[in-house]
Amino acid sequence: MEIQKFCKAVRLATVCTAAALCTMASASALEIGQTTASQLNIRTEPFGPVITTVPEGTTLAVLAEDGDWAQVSVDGMLGYASMEYIIDAAESSDFTVGEGEINADDVNFRSSPSTSSEVLGRFQSGTSVSVVGVSNGWFKVDVYGQVGYIHPDYLNLQSDEIPFAPLDPFAELNISPMRKAVLEFAAQYLGTPYVYGGASPSGFDCSGFTYFVYKNIVQEIPRTATDQRAASTNLTMDELLPGDLVFFRNSGSGSGVGHAGIYVGEGQFIHSPNSGDYVSYDTLLTGSYNTNFICGGRFISD
């Protein structure tokens, strides 16, 4: 199925962290370091083979340390380095850390590195992200072009034998440029408040959001969720492709359409949920949205 191809592409063909990299302290000790050696060796394990070297002044993520050795990540490489040649750096810095994978369900994707900050979305276990910095003990990540923060307890860094480029979540997907454009355009409005009757960047209701995105990228579609479903080609959950619409009934009430969103892949969708909430990612795979899913809707004819 196409959705299986999507999931495989987004997760990427990277190798998971070796078991030896889990023997130090928890990643909750995440800090930023800077190298002082002219060429610092990054090794597979303490005193182990050299993976790569980095020049003096390189900023890296210090995931854990035991006094003599640090578990570090930089430029897509995950390994060990001698603490003798690493000094503390600023609390916040943007640099290429590498690729990561969410390790739990319903993990909050936040607007700033704090548990009190706005939730931009919720990610499920296995979701791939590009880690683009460290801030106040949190990973700064890029997902579908949207930058936010993930607590280090809920993200595993990945590595391979050679450095890899920052994640482009659309590069290998077998979906059309229009579908990619829908996802990228929709992600620009993460954090926009829910406004009843709203269909503009100042605020959206659920169908106002789908209407606005489609009007700007695909075509003008009906304004209400009920009419959007009626005008589209209806799909089962297994038939969904990124960029298709998804429709839900109101919890516990009949078969009429009560809510709409845009499918983004890996069982997730983006939507404007309800009063007091914001445009965010959510999951189709569990919870009330799974229970109340009616069908998908297709307007893109690729």
PDB file of C-alpha atoms in Angstrom:
ATOM      1  CA  MET A   1       0.000   0.000   0.000  1.00  0.00           C
ATOM      2  CA  GLU A   2       1.126   3.589  -0.619  1.00  0.00           C
ATOM      3  CA  ILE A   3       0.915   4.460   3.075  1.00  0.00           C
ATOM      4  CA  GLN A   4       3.396   1.696   3.877  1.00  0.00           C
ATOM      5  CA  LYS A   5       5.800   3.194   1.330  1.00  0.00           C
ATOM      6  CA  PHE A   6       5.322   6.596   2.988  1.00  0.00           C
ATOM      7  CA  CYS A   7       6.068   5.284   6.471  1.00  0.00           C
ATOM      8  CA  LYS A   8       9.169   3.471   5.258  1.00  0.00           C
ATOM      9  CA  ALA A   9      10.474   6.588   3.520  1.00  0.00           C
ATOM     10  CA  VAL A  10       9.884   8.945   6.439  1.00  0.00           C
ATOM     11  CA  ARG A  11      11.518   6.632   8.970  1.00  0.00           C
ATOM     12  CA  LEU A  12      14.575   6.436   6.665  1.00  0.00           C
ATOM     13  CA  ALA A  13      17.073   3.630   6.245  1.00  0.00           C
ATOM     14  CA  THR A  14      19.247   4.653   9.211  1.00  0.00           C
ATOM     15  CA  VAL A  15      20.777   2.322  11.762  1.00  0.00           C
ATOM     16  CA  CYS A  16      19.594   2.565  15.374  1.00  0.00           C
ATOM     17  CA  THR A  17      22.024   3.508  18.116  1.00  0.00           C
ATOM     18  CA  ALA A  18      24.228   0.628  19.247  1.00  0.00           C
ATOM     19  CA  ALA A  19      23.517  -0.876  22.649  1.00  0.00           C
ATOM     20  CA  ALA A  20      26.856   0.344  23.967  1.00  0.00           C
ATOM     21  CA  LEU A  21      25.672   3.939  23.597  1.00  0.00           C
ATOM     22  CA  CYS A  22      22.966   3.357  26.205  1.00  0.00           C
ATOM     23  CA  THR A  23      25.278   2.455  29.077  1.00  0.00           C
ATOM     24  CA  MET A  24      25.825   5.984  30.377  1.00  0.00           C
ATOM     25  CA  ALA A  25      23.450   8.289  32.200  1.00  0.00           C
ATOM     26  CA  SER A  26      20.016   9.251  30.858  1.00  0.00           C
ATOM     27  CA  ALA A  27      19.812  11.732  27.971  1.00  0.00           C
ATOM     28  CA  SER A  28      17.989  14.068  30.348  1.00  0.00           C
ATOM     29  CA  ALA A  29      21.499  15.406  31.138  1.00  0.00           C
ATOM     30  CA  LEU A  30      21.649  16.969  27.655  1.00  0.00           C
ATOM     31  CA  GLU A  31      24.201  19.803  27.428  1.00  0.00           C
ATOM     32  CA  ILE A  32      26.202  21.693  24.808  1.00  0.00           C
ATOM     33  CA  GLY A  33      29.956  21.309  24.568  1.00  0.00           C
ATOM     34  CA  GLN A  34      32.741  22.790  22.455  1.00  0.00           C
ATOM     35  CA  THR A  35      35.914  20.975  21.446  1.00  0.00           C
ATOM     36  CA  THR A  36      39.403  22.268  22.333  1.00  0.00           C
ATOM     37  CA  ALA A  37      41.638  19.709  20.574  1.00  0.00           C
ATOM     38  CA  SER A  38      42.913  20.593  17.098  1.00  0.00           C
ATOM     39  CA  GLN A  39      41.283  17.357  15.880  1.00  0.00           C
ATOM     40  CA  LEU A  40      39.078  15.503  18.387  1.00  0.00           C
ATOM     41  CA  ASN A  41      38.418  11.814  17.793  1.00  0.00           C
ATOM     42  CA  ILE A  42      34.831  10.574  17.971  1.00  0.00           C
ATOM     43  CA  ARG A  43      34.912   6.852  18.829  1.00  0.00           C
ATOM     44  CA  THR A  44      32.480   3.921  18.799  1.00  0.00           C
ATOM     45  CA  GLU A  45      33.107   3.419  22.546  1.00  0.00           C
ATOM     46  CA  PRO A  46      35.650   4.635  25.130  1.00  0.00           C
ATOM     47  CA  PHE A  47      39.118   3.819  23.690  1.00  0.00           C
ATOM     48  CA  GLY A  48      37.364   2.194  20.719  1.00  0.00           C
ATOM     49  CA  PRO A  49      37.829   2.645  16.959  1.00  0.00           C
ATOM     50  CA  VAL A  50      37.637   6.201  15.599  1.00  0.00           C
ATOM     51  CA  ILE A  51      34.464   7.011  13.647  1.00  0.00           C
ATOM     52  CA  THR A  52      35.497  10.500  12.620  1.00  0.00           C
ATOM     53  CA  THR A  53      37.384  13.579  13.817  1.00  0.00           C
ATOM     54  CA  VAL A  54      36.090  17.110  14.348  1.00  0.00           C
ATOM     55  CA  PRO A  55      38.127  20.337  14.382  1.00  0.00           C
ATOM     56  CA  GLU A  56      38.750  22.644  17.329  1.00  0.00           C
ATOM     57  CA  GLY A  57      35.770  24.798  18.229  1.00  0.00           C
ATOM     58  CA  THR A  58      33.146  22.298  17.036  1.00  0.00           C
ATOM     59  CA  THR A  59      29.838  22.543  18.903  1.00  0.00           C
ATOM     60  CA  LEU A  60      28.374  19.186  19.864  1.00  0.00           C
ATOM     61  CA  ALA A  61      25.583  17.734  21.967  1.00  0.00           C
ATOM     62  CA  VAL A  62      26.801  16.095  25.171  1.00  0.00           C
ATOM     63  CA  LEU A  63      24.228  13.416  25.917  1.00  0.00           C
ATOM     64  CA  ALA A  64      25.866  11.916  29.003  1.00  0.00           C
ATOM     65  CA  GLU A  65      29.245  11.792  30.747  1.00  0.00           C
ATOM     66  CA  ASP A  66      31.072   9.804  33.423  1.00  0.00           C
ATOM     67  CA  GLY A  67      33.962  12.168  34.116  1.00  0.00           C
ATOM     68  CA  ASP A  68      36.469  10.851  31.575  1.00  0.00           C
ATOM     69  CA  TRP A  69      34.278  10.186  28.548  1.00  0.00           C
ATOM     70  CA  ALA A  70      31.215  11.814  27.056  1.00  0.00           C
ATOM     71  CA  GLN A  71      28.568  10.362  24.808  1.00  0.00           C
ATOM     72  CA  VAL A  72      28.214  12.971  22.052  1.00  0.00           C
ATOM     73  CA  SER A  73      26.399  13.657  18.787  1.00  0.00           C
ATOM     74  CA  VAL A  74      27.307  16.057  16.013  1.00  0.00           C
ATOM     75  CA  ASP A  75      26.853  16.173  12.229  1.00  0.00           C
ATOM     76  CA  GLY A  76      24.881  12.939  12.273  1.00  0.00           C
ATOM     77  CA  MET A  77      27.561  11.015  14.141  1.00  0.00           C
ATOM     78  CA  LEU A  78      26.860   9.449  17.535  1.00  0.00           C
ATOM     79  CA  GLY A  79      29.786   8.224  19.617  1.00  0.00           C
ATOM     80  CA  TYR A  80      32.210   8.872  22.469  1.00  0.00           C
ATOM     81  CA  ALA A  81      34.828  11.580  23.019  1.00  0.00           C
ATOM     82  CA  SER A  82      37.312  12.366  25.770  1.00  0.00           C
ATOM     83  CA  MET A  83      35.990  14.949  28.246  1.00  0.00           C
ATOM     84  CA  GLU A  84      39.547  16.293  28.524  1.00  0.00           C
ATOM     85  CA  TYR A  85      38.997  18.114  25.224  1.00  0.00           C
ATOM     86  CA  ILE A  86      35.429  19.343  25.719  1.00  0.00           C
ATOM     87  CA  ILE A  87      34.409  22.516  27.555  1.00  0.00           C
ATOM     88  CA  ASP A  88      30.973  23.812  28.469  1.00  0.00           C
ATOM     89  CA  ALA A  89      29.324  26.038  25.863  1.00  0.00           C
ATOM     90  CA  ALA A  90      26.233  28.224  25.784  1.00  0.00           C
ATOM     91  CA  GLU A  91      22.884  26.888  27.016  1.00  0.00           C
ATOM     92  CA  SER A  92      21.390  27.270  23.537  1.00  0.00           C
ATOM     93  CA  SER A  93      22.948  26.754  20.130  1.00  0.00           C
ATOM     94  CA  ASP A  94      21.825  25.842  16.615  1.00  0.00           C
ATOM     95  CA  PHE A  95      23.987  23.193  14.927  1.00  0.00           C
ATOM     96  CA  THR A  96      23.510  19.952  13.032  1.00  0.00           C
ATOM     97  CA  VAL A  97      23.100  17.272  15.685  1.00  0.00           C
ATOM     98  CA  GLY A  98      21.708  14.534  13.426  1.00  0.00           C
ATOM     99  CA  GLU A  99      18.568  12.470  12.989  1.00  0.00           C
ATOM    100  CA  GLY A 100      16.350  11.233  15.785  1.00  0.00           C
ATOM    101  CA  GLU A 101      13.351   9.020  16.364  1.00  0.00           C
ATOM    102  CA  ILE A 102      10.497   9.568  18.835  1.00  0.00           C
ATOM    103  CA  ASN A 103      10.542   6.709  21.377  1.00  0.00           C
ATOM    104  CA  ALA A 104       7.067   7.000  22.954  1.00  0.00           C
ATOM    105  CA  ASP A 105       3.485   7.745  21.965  1.00  0.00           C
ATOM    106  CA  ASP A 106       1.776  11.135  22.291  1.00  0.00           C
ATOM    107  CA  VAL A 107       5.026  13.054  22.793  1.00  0.00           C
ATOM    108  CA  ASN A 108       4.508  16.819  22.917  1.00  0.00           C
ATOM    109  CA  PHE A 109       6.164  18.978  20.243  1.00  0.00           C
ATOM    110  CA  ARG A 110       6.518  22.379  21.953  1.00  0.00           C
ATOM    111  CA  SER A 111       7.078  25.952  20.838  1.00  0.00           C
ATOM    112  CA  SER A 112       9.904  26.534  23.343  1.00  0.00           C
ATOM    113  CA  PRO A 113      12.079  24.336  25.606  1.00  0.00           C
ATOM    114  CA  SER A 114       9.712  24.203  28.572  1.00  0.00           C
ATOM    115  CA  THR A 115       6.893  21.955  29.759  1.00  0.00           C
ATOM    116  CA  SER A 116       4.771  25.089  30.196  1.00  0.00           C
ATOM    117  CA  SER A 117       5.131  26.202  26.562  1.00  0.00           C
ATOM    118  CA  GLU A 118       2.558  25.835  23.792  1.00  0.00           C
ATOM    119  CA  VAL A 119       2.058  22.353  22.325  1.00  0.00           C
ATOM    120  CA  LEU A 120       2.401  22.494  18.521  1.00  0.00           C
ATOM    121  CA  GLY A 121       1.629  18.827  18.027  1.00  0.00           C
ATOM    122  CA  ARG A 122       1.884  15.310  19.390  1.00  0.00           C
ATOM    123  CA  PHE A 123       4.052  12.630  17.814  1.00  0.00           C
ATOM    124  CA  GLN A 124       3.914   8.859  17.951  1.00  0.00           C
ATOM    125  CA  SER A 125       6.692   6.356  18.545  1.00  0.00           C
ATOM    126  CA  GLY A 126       8.864   5.883  15.453  1.00  0.00           C
ATOM    127  CA  THR A 127       8.385   9.376  14.007  1.00  0.00           C
ATOM    128  CA  SER A 128      11.619  10.660  12.435  1.00  0.00           C
ATOM    129  CA  VAL A 129      12.854  14.198  13.104  1.00  0.00           C
ATOM    130  CA  SER A 130      15.870  16.289  12.190  1.00  0.00           C
ATOM    131  CA  VAL A 131      17.700  17.610  15.278  1.00  0.00           C
ATOM    132  CA  VAL A 132      18.994  21.107  14.527  1.00  0.00           C
ATOM    133  CA  GLY A 133      20.194  22.304  17.923  1.00  0.00           C
ATOM    134  CA  VAL A 134      20.053  22.129  21.701  1.00  0.00           C
ATOM    135  CA  SER A 135      18.372  24.655  23.970  1.00  0.00           C
ATOM    136  CA  ASN A 136      18.214  24.599  27.774  1.00  0.00           C
ATOM    137  CA  GLY A 137      18.453  20.829  27.938  1.00  0.00           C
ATOM    138  CA  TRP A 138      15.939  20.146  25.117  1.00  0.00           C
ATOM    139  CA  PHE A 139      16.436  19.050  21.532  1.00  0.00           C
ATOM    140  CA  LYS A 140      15.523  21.625  18.907  1.00  0.00           C
ATOM    141  CA  VAL A 141      13.985  19.744  15.988  1.00  0.00           C
ATOM    142  CA  ASP A 142      12.619  20.354  12.515  1.00  0.00           C
ATOM    143  CA  VAL A 143       9.512  18.429  11.433  1.00  0.00           C
ATOM    144  CA  TYR A 144       7.877  19.156   8.061  1.00  0.00           C
ATOM    145  CA  GLY A 145       9.628  22.522   8.043  1.00  0.00           C
ATOM    146  CA  GLN A 146       8.292  23.505  11.478  1.00  0.00           C
ATOM    147  CA  VAL A 147      10.843  24.076  14.257  1.00  0.00           C
ATOM    148  CA  GLY A 148       9.992  23.156  17.840  1.00  0.00           C
ATOM    149  CA  TYR A 149      11.336  21.334  20.887  1.00  0.00           C
ATOM    150  CA  ILE A 150      11.273  17.744  22.161  1.00  0.00           C
ATOM    151  CA  HIS A 151      12.330  16.685  25.646  1.00  0.00           C
ATOM    152  CA  PRO A 152      15.422  14.432  25.364  1.00  0.00           C
ATOM    153  CA  ASP A 153      13.782  11.629  27.343  1.00  0.00           C
ATOM    154  CA  TYR A 154      11.483  11.016  24.353  1.00  0.00           C
ATOM    155  CA  LEU A 155      13.945  11.101  21.463  1.00  0.00           C
ATOM    156  CA  ASN A 156      16.627   8.603  20.445  1.00  0.00           C
ATOM    157  CA  LEU A 157      19.413   9.865  18.231  1.00  0.00           C
ATOM    158  CA  GLN A 158      20.416   7.694  15.292  1.00  0.00           C
ATOM    159  CA  SER A 159      23.722   7.207  13.551  1.00  0.00           C
ATOM    160  CA  ASP A 160      25.418   5.361  10.720  1.00  0.00           C
ATOM    161  CA  GLU A 161      29.010   4.722   9.765  1.00  0.00           C
ATOM    162  CA  ILE A 162      29.082   7.930   7.736  1.00  0.00           C
ATOM    163  CA  PRO A 163      27.511  11.334   8.404  1.00  0.00           C
ATOM    164  CA  PHE A 164      24.092  11.843   6.889  1.00  0.00           C
ATOM    165  CA  ALA A 165      22.382  15.004   5.701  1.00  0.00           C
ATOM    166  CA  PRO A 166      19.568  16.679   7.667  1.00  0.00           C
ATOM    167  CA  LEU A 167      16.214  14.972   7.171  1.00  0.00           C
ATOM    168  CA  ASP A 168      14.129  16.016   4.207  1.00  0.00           C
ATOM    169  CA  PRO A 169      10.884  14.215   5.091  1.00  0.00           C
ATOM    170  CA  PHE A 170       9.580  14.504   1.512  1.00  0.00           C
ATOM    171  CA  ALA A 171      12.690  13.644  -0.518  1.00  0.00           C
ATOM    172  CA  GLU A 172      12.000   9.934  -1.023  1.00  0.00           C
ATOM    173  CA  LEU A 173       8.210   9.942  -0.870  1.00  0.00           C
ATOM    174  CA  ASN A 174       6.192   8.614  -3.757  1.00  0.00           C
ATOM    175  CA  ILE A 175       3.748  11.511  -3.610  1.00  0.00           C
ATOM    176  CA  SER A 176       3.195  14.401  -5.964  1.00  0.00           C
ATOM    177  CA  PRO A 177       4.684  17.901  -5.605  1.00  0.00           C
ATOM    178  CA  MET A 178       1.163  19.160  -4.918  1.00  0.00           C
ATOM    179  CA  ARG A 179       0.749  16.825  -1.936  1.00  0.00           C
ATOM    180  CA  LYS A 180       4.129  17.926  -0.587  1.00  0.00           C
ATOM    181  CA  ALA A 181       3.077  21.553  -1.021  1.00  0.00           C
ATOM    182  CA  VAL A 182      -0.125  20.909   0.956  1.00  0.00           C
ATOM    183  CA  LEU A 183       1.869  19.513   3.909  1.00  0.00           C
ATOM    184  CA  GLU A 184       4.431  22.309   3.855  1.00  0.00           C
ATOM    185  CA  PHE A 185       1.808  25.050   3.572  1.00  0.00           C
ATOM    186  CA  ALA A 186      -0.340  23.580   6.367  1.00  0.00           C
ATOM    187  CA  ALA A 187       2.674  23.297   8.704  1.00  0.00           C
ATOM    188  CA  GLN A 188       3.239  27.064   8.481  1.00  0.00           C
ATOM    189  CA  TYR A 189       0.103  27.579  10.579  1.00  0.00           C
ATOM    190  CA  LEU A 190       0.964  25.316  13.520  1.00  0.00           C
ATOM    191  CA  GLY A 191       0.063  27.223  16.684  1.00  0.00           C
ATOM    192  CA  THR A 192      -2.641  29.374  15.013  1.00  0.00           C
ATOM    193  CA  PRO A 193      -5.600  29.655  17.426  1.00  0.00           C
ATOM    194  CA  TYR A 194      -8.968  28.029  16.857  1.00  0.00           C
ATOM    195  CA  VAL A 195     -11.615  30.626  15.988  1.00  0.00           C
ATOM    196  CA  TYR A 196     -15.197  29.569  15.341  1.00  0.00           C
ATOM    197  CA  GLY A 197     -16.055  30.493  11.757  1.00  0.00           C
ATOM    198  CA  GLY A 198     -12.428  31.389  11.052  1.00  0.00           C
ATOM    199  CA  ALA A 199     -10.789  30.651   7.712  1.00  0.00           C
ATOM    200  CA  SER A 200      -7.712  32.902   7.748  1.00  0.00           C
ATOM    201  CA  PRO A 201      -4.261  33.031   9.410  1.00  0.00           C
ATOM    202  CA  SER A 202      -5.773  35.050  12.272  1.00  0.00           C
ATOM    203  CA  GLY A 203      -7.732  31.947  13.309  1.00  0.00           C
ATOM    204  CA  PHE A 204      -9.310  28.777  11.894  1.00  0.00           C
ATOM    205  CA  ASP A 205     -12.114  26.429  12.730  1.00  0.00           C
ATOM    206  CA  CYS A 206     -11.595  22.861  11.522  1.00  0.00           C
ATOM    207  CA  SER A 207     -13.103  23.148   8.045  1.00  0.00           C
ATOM    208  CA  GLY A 208     -11.879  26.731   7.733  1.00  0.00           C
ATOM    209  CA  PHE A 209      -8.345  25.371   8.004  1.00  0.00           C
ATOM    210  CA  THR A 210      -8.832  22.656   5.371  1.00  0.00           C
ATOM    211  CA  TYR A 211     -10.647  25.151   3.126  1.00  0.00           C
ATOM    212  CA  PHE A 212      -7.857  27.750   3.439  1.00  0.00           C
ATOM    213  CA  VAL A 213      -5.027  25.276   2.733  1.00  0.00           C
ATOM    214  CA  TYR A 214      -6.763  23.738  -0.255  1.00  0.00           C
ATOM    215  CA  LYS A 215      -7.829  27.100  -1.694  1.00  0.00           C
ATOM    216  CA  ASN A 216      -4.200  28.232  -1.683  1.00  0.00           C
ATOM    217  CA  ILE A 217      -2.567  25.022  -2.917  1.00  0.00           C
ATOM    218  CA  VAL A 218      -5.057  22.723  -4.674  1.00  0.00           C
ATOM    219  CA  GLN A 219      -8.410  24.297  -5.553  1.00  0.00           C
ATOM    220  CA  GLU A 220     -11.324  26.006  -3.869  1.00  0.00           C
ATOM    221  CA  ILE A 221     -13.438  23.421  -2.051  1.00  0.00           C
ATOM    222  CA  PRO A 222     -16.702  23.706  -0.087  1.00  0.00           C
ATOM    223  CA  ARG A 223     -16.450  25.615   3.185  1.00  0.00           C
ATOM    224  CA  THR A 224     -18.048  23.160   5.651  1.00  0.00           C
ATOM    225  CA  ALA A 225     -16.773  19.738   6.663  1.00  0.00           C
ATOM    226  CA  THR A 226     -20.063  18.095   5.656  1.00  0.00           C
ATOM    227  CA  ASP A 227     -19.903  19.595   2.171  1.00  0.00           C
ATOM    228  CA  GLN A 228     -16.196  18.829   1.834  1.00  0.00           C
ATOM    229  CA  ARG A 229     -16.900  15.156   2.504  1.00  0.00           C
ATOM    230  CA  ALA A 230     -19.809  15.115   0.069  1.00  0.00           C
ATOM    231  CA  ALA A 231     -17.751  16.722  -2.715  1.00  0.00           C
ATOM    232  CA  SER A 232     -14.672  14.523  -2.308  1.00  0.00           C
ATOM    233  CA  THR A 233     -13.865  10.938  -3.255  1.00  0.00           C
ATOM    234  CA  ASN A 234     -14.280   9.047   0.017  1.00  0.00           C
ATOM    235  CA  LEU A 235     -11.446   6.794   1.249  1.00  0.00           C
ATOM    236  CA  THR A 236     -10.815   4.172   3.902  1.00  0.00           C
ATOM    237  CA  MET A 237      -8.027   4.815   6.407  1.00  0.00           C
ATOM    238  CA  ASP A 238      -5.739   2.399   4.520  1.00  0.00           C
ATOM    239  CA  GLU A 239      -6.250   4.335   1.265  1.00  0.00           C
ATOM    240  CA  LEU A 240      -5.121   7.696   2.676  1.00  0.00           C
ATOM    241  CA  LEU A 241      -2.167   9.524   1.151  1.00  0.00           C
ATOM    242  CA  PRO A 242      -0.463  12.592   2.634  1.00  0.00           C
ATOM    243  CA  GLY A 243      -2.481  15.657   1.677  1.00  0.00           C
ATOM    244  CA  ASP A 244      -5.882  13.944   1.670  1.00  0.00           C
ATOM    245  CA  LEU A 245      -8.605  15.204   4.014  1.00  0.00           C
ATOM    246  CA  VAL A 246      -9.871  13.212   7.005  1.00  0.00           C
ATOM    247  CA  PHE A 247     -13.374  13.438   8.480  1.00  0.00           C
ATOM    248  CA  PHE A 248     -14.725  12.562  11.927  1.00  0.00           C
ATOM    249  CA  ARG A 249     -18.093  12.354  13.629  1.00  0.00           C
ATOM    250  CA  ASN A 250     -18.671  14.220  16.880  1.00  0.00           C
ATOM    251  CA  SER A 251     -17.813  11.931  19.781  1.00  0.00           C
ATOM    252  CA  GLY A 252     -20.778   9.690  20.587  1.00  0.00           C
ATOM    253  CA  SER A 253     -23.206  11.298  18.138  1.00  0.00           C
ATOM    254  CA  GLY A 254     -24.582   9.818  14.907  1.00  0.00           C
ATOM    255  CA  SER A 255     -22.818   9.535  11.576  1.00  0.00           C
ATOM    256  CA  GLY A 256     -22.704  13.193  10.531  1.00  0.00           C
ATOM    257  CA  VAL A 257     -19.397  14.982   9.997  1.00  0.00           C
ATOM    258  CA  GLY A 258     -18.305  16.966  13.032  1.00  0.00           C
ATOM    259  CA  HIS A 259     -14.617  17.568  12.328  1.00  0.00           C
ATOM    260  CA  ALA A 260     -12.025  17.644   9.527  1.00  0.00           C
ATOM    261  CA  GLY A 261      -8.260  17.701   9.102  1.00  0.00           C
ATOM    262  CA  ILE A 262      -5.433  16.981   6.640  1.00  0.00           C
ATOM    263  CA  TYR A 263      -3.585  13.659   6.665  1.00  0.00           C
ATOM    264  CA  VAL A 264       0.231  13.957   6.864  1.00  0.00           C
ATOM    265  CA  GLY A 265       1.287  10.277   6.975  1.00  0.00           C
ATOM    266  CA  GLU A 266       2.407   7.784   9.643  1.00  0.00           C
ATOM    267  CA  GLY A 267      -1.118   7.810  11.061  1.00  0.00           C
ATOM    268  CA  GLN A 268      -0.979  11.540  11.845  1.00  0.00           C
ATOM    269  CA  PHE A 269      -2.992  14.519  10.671  1.00  0.00           C
ATOM    270  CA  ILE A 270      -2.910  18.277  11.134  1.00  0.00           C
ATOM    271  CA  HIS A 271      -6.035  20.153  12.203  1.00  0.00           C
ATOM    272  CA  SER A 272      -7.568  23.047  14.135  1.00  0.00           C
ATOM    273  CA  PRO A 273      -9.126  21.064  17.010  1.00  0.00           C
ATOM    274  CA  ASN A 274     -11.611  23.145  19.004  1.00  0.00           C
ATOM    275  CA  SER A 275     -12.184  26.291  21.059  1.00  0.00           C
ATOM    276  CA  GLY A 276      -9.189  27.166  23.247  1.00  0.00           C
ATOM    277  CA  ASP A 277      -6.825  25.027  21.163  1.00  0.00           C
ATOM    278  CA  TYR A 278      -4.428  25.610  18.258  1.00  0.00           C
ATOM    279  CA  VAL A 279      -3.529  24.110  14.907  1.00  0.00           C
ATOM    280  CA  SER A 280      -1.517  21.005  15.774  1.00  0.00           C
ATOM    281  CA  TYR A 281      -0.669  17.447  14.774  1.00  0.00           C
ATOM    282  CA  ASP A 282      -2.653  14.531  16.181  1.00  0.00           C
ATOM    283  CA  THR A 283      -3.018  10.786  15.629  1.00  0.00           C
ATOM    284  CA  LEU A 284      -5.562   8.614  13.852  1.00  0.00           C
ATOM    285  CA  LEU A 285      -4.133   5.436  15.333  1.00  0.00           C
ATOM    286  CA  THR A 286      -5.508   5.641  18.876  1.00  0.00           C
ATOM    287  CA  GLY A 287      -8.007   7.528  21.003  1.00  0.00           C
ATOM    288  CA  SER A 288     -11.162   9.378  20.061  1.00  0.00           C
ATOM    289  CA  TYR A 289     -10.025  10.345  16.556  1.00  0.00           C
ATOM    290  CA  ASN A 290      -9.518   6.691  15.719  1.00  0.00           C
ATOM    291  CA  THR A 291     -12.903   5.773  17.216  1.00  0.00           C
ATOM    292  CA  ASN A 292     -14.740   8.602  15.447  1.00  0.00           C
ATOM    293  CA  PHE A 293     -13.009   8.408  12.064  1.00  0.00           C
ATOM    294  CA  ILE A 294     -15.583   8.348   9.251  1.00  0.00           C
ATOM    295  CA  CYS A 295     -13.517   8.428   6.068  1.00  0.00           C
ATOM    296  CA  GLY A 296     -10.888  10.278   4.115  1.00  0.00           C
ATOM    297  CA  GLY A 297     -11.633  12.659   1.282  1.00  0.00           C
ATOM    298  CA  ARG A 298      -9.662  13.130  -1.919  1.00  0.00           C
ATOM    299  CA  PHE A 299      -9.587  16.164  -4.188  1.00  0.00           C
ATOM    300  CA  ILE A 300      -6.044  15.645  -5.532  1.00  0.00           C
ATOM    301  CA  SER A 301      -6.301  13.440  -8.622  1.00  0.00           C
ATOM    302  CA  ASP A 302      -2.677  12.293  -9.022  1.00  0.00           C
TER     303      ASP A 302
END
